[in-house]
Amino acid sequence: MRVLGRFLADRRRSMVWWSGGVAAYVAVNNAFYPTIKNVTGIENLVKNLPDTVKTLIGGGDQIRITSPPGYLQGRLFGLTLPVLLLIFAIGAGAYAIGGSEEDGTLELLLSNPVTRGRALIERFAAVVVLSLGLGIVTTASLLAFSPPFGLLVGVSIPGLVAAVFAATTFGLMHGAIACAAGAWTGRRSVAIATAATVAVVGNLLNAVAVSSESLHLLRFASPWHWYGARNMLVQGSRSSRSSPQSPFPQSVRRWPGGVSDGEICTDHPAHVG
């Protein structure tokens, strides 16, 4: 595991800066919530946006954006957080093999009794560790900076953890693509471009599929659809059948920290038999 440990040591400064930046962003983002939570006009503004735009920014109609779950989803989990985490993972994955080969350090590593396969596996494992570490920092930041602004009211803590984990693994998927492209081509720039293209095209594909019935099935080809199909802050990591009285699973409504009736958007009322 020396290859893994060395790569982690080489990336420690980057990890510190990224951790500080993510924590600061979460704190600043949460601090703005009190200024909009009582502004009713924002609901109409978001509701009137085209479906394509709402999909691109990670928004939706199911939960009011002025409620804590809706604000966190719209301002953080819908687009910004997954983008930050995938940029971090792509950067680490692209350097793992492709960047190291470009700057000549990979040759020094392979001059030791280390096989190429071992170098690839351990360095990708290091990328996984780094991404999970940043996800833990994100979770800790949310738990620390959300209560002072009332942003955990109606938010399921297990759902919050699940949402961060989903964003982390979403970013890590793109990091794996960058690592594979770097190992194949030996070029960091190609690795970054390949993973970034997958991310951008996937988001655009998801948005286009929402706007057209004939292309609706294309959304299943987009990683963004599988990541953002539902708000896990209130629904958690499991999906269950909704009851006739509510658009949310019964398990969510029974959770002590689940969403309250006042936070469910009434623009799409559930059918009552």
PDB file of N, CA and C in Angstrom, residues 43 52 58 78 85 113 123 144 152 181 189 205 210 212 218 223 245 261:
ATOM      1  N   GLU A  43     -41.113  31.310  -5.086  1.00  0.00           N
ATOM      2  CA  GLU A  43     -41.804  30.081  -5.465  1.00  0.00           C
ATOM      3  C   GLU A  43     -42.403  30.215  -6.864  1.00  0.00           C
ATOM      4  N   THR A  52     -36.727  22.497 -18.830  1.00  0.00           N
ATOM      5  CA  THR A  52     -35.328  22.293 -19.203  1.00  0.00           C
ATOM      6  C   THR A  52     -34.395  23.057 -18.282  1.00  0.00           C
ATOM      7  N   GLY A  58     -30.972  21.754 -11.415  1.00  0.00           N
ATOM      8  CA  GLY A  58     -31.266  20.814 -10.342  1.00  0.00           C
ATOM      9  C   GLY A  58     -32.482  21.159  -9.529  1.00  0.00           C
ATOM     10  N   GLY A  78     -28.541  20.156  -5.992  1.00  0.00           N
ATOM     11  CA  GLY A  78     -29.031  20.024  -7.358  1.00  0.00           C
ATOM     12  C   GLY A  78     -27.941  20.140  -8.404  1.00  0.00           C
ATOM     13  N   LEU A  85     -17.673  18.276  -6.468  1.00  0.00           N
ATOM     14  CA  LEU A  85     -17.107  16.964  -6.153  1.00  0.00           C
ATOM     15  C   LEU A  85     -16.584  16.254  -7.400  1.00  0.00           C
ATOM     16  N   PRO A 113      10.213  -1.988  -7.585  1.00  0.00           N
ATOM     17  CA  PRO A 113       9.513  -3.262  -7.834  1.00  0.00           C
ATOM     18  C   PRO A 113       8.004  -3.120  -7.682  1.00  0.00           C
ATOM     19  N   ARG A 123      -3.434   3.703  -6.934  1.00  0.00           N
ATOM     20  CA  ARG A 123      -3.657   5.137  -7.150  1.00  0.00           C
ATOM     21  C   ARG A 123      -5.142   5.445  -7.319  1.00  0.00           C
ATOM     22  N   ALA A 144     -22.727  21.135  10.803  1.00  0.00           N
ATOM     23  CA  ALA A 144     -22.247  22.212  11.670  1.00  0.00           C
ATOM     24  C   ALA A 144     -22.877  23.556  11.327  1.00  0.00           C
ATOM     25  N   LEU A 152     -31.980  22.481   9.119  1.00  0.00           N
ATOM     26  CA  LEU A 152     -32.205  21.057   9.352  1.00  0.00           C
ATOM     27  C   LEU A 152     -33.648  20.765   9.730  1.00  0.00           C
ATOM     28  N   ALA A 181      -9.089   7.162 -18.689  1.00  0.00           N
ATOM     29  CA  ALA A 181      -8.626   7.852 -19.892  1.00  0.00           C
ATOM     30  C   ALA A 181      -7.159   8.245 -19.774  1.00  0.00           C
ATOM     31  N   SER A 189      -4.480  16.055 -19.898  1.00  0.00           N
ATOM     32  CA  SER A 189      -5.453  16.916 -20.570  1.00  0.00           C
ATOM     33  C   SER A 189      -6.563  16.103 -21.225  1.00  0.00           C
ATOM     34  N   LEU A 205     -28.187  16.133 -21.904  1.00  0.00           N
ATOM     35  CA  LEU A 205     -29.069  15.054 -22.340  1.00  0.00           C
ATOM     36  C   LEU A 205     -30.255  14.922 -21.398  1.00  0.00           C
ATOM     37  N   VAL A 210     -36.153  15.835 -20.691  1.00  0.00           N
ATOM     38  CA  VAL A 210     -37.289  16.325 -19.909  1.00  0.00           C
ATOM     39  C   VAL A 210     -38.195  17.213 -20.749  1.00  0.00           C
ATOM     40  N   SER A 212     -38.889  17.040 -23.945  1.00  0.00           N
ATOM     41  CA  SER A 212     -39.534  16.425 -25.104  1.00  0.00           C
ATOM     42  C   SER A 212     -40.033  15.023 -24.748  1.00  0.00           C
ATOM     43  N   LEU A 218     -34.444   8.996 -23.147  1.00  0.00           N
ATOM     44  CA  LEU A 218     -33.010   9.267 -23.166  1.00  0.00           C
ATOM     45  C   LEU A 218     -32.471   9.648 -21.790  1.00  0.00           C
ATOM     46  N   PRO A 223     -26.218  10.070 -16.350  1.00  0.00           N
ATOM     47  CA  PRO A 223     -25.924   9.887 -14.918  1.00  0.00           C
ATOM     48  C   PRO A 223     -26.614  10.934 -14.050  1.00  0.00           C
ATOM     49  N   GLN A 245     -52.532   9.739  -0.159  1.00  0.00           N
ATOM     50  CA  GLN A 245     -52.650  11.047   0.454  1.00  0.00           C
ATOM     51  C   GLN A 245     -51.406  11.898   0.323  1.00  0.00           C
ATOM     52  N   ASP A 261     -46.051  18.619   6.399  1.00  0.00           N
ATOM     53  CA  ASP A 261     -47.043  18.878   5.366  1.00  0.00           C
ATOM     54  C   ASP A 261     -46.921  20.290   4.814  1.00  0.00           C
TER      55      ASP A 261
END
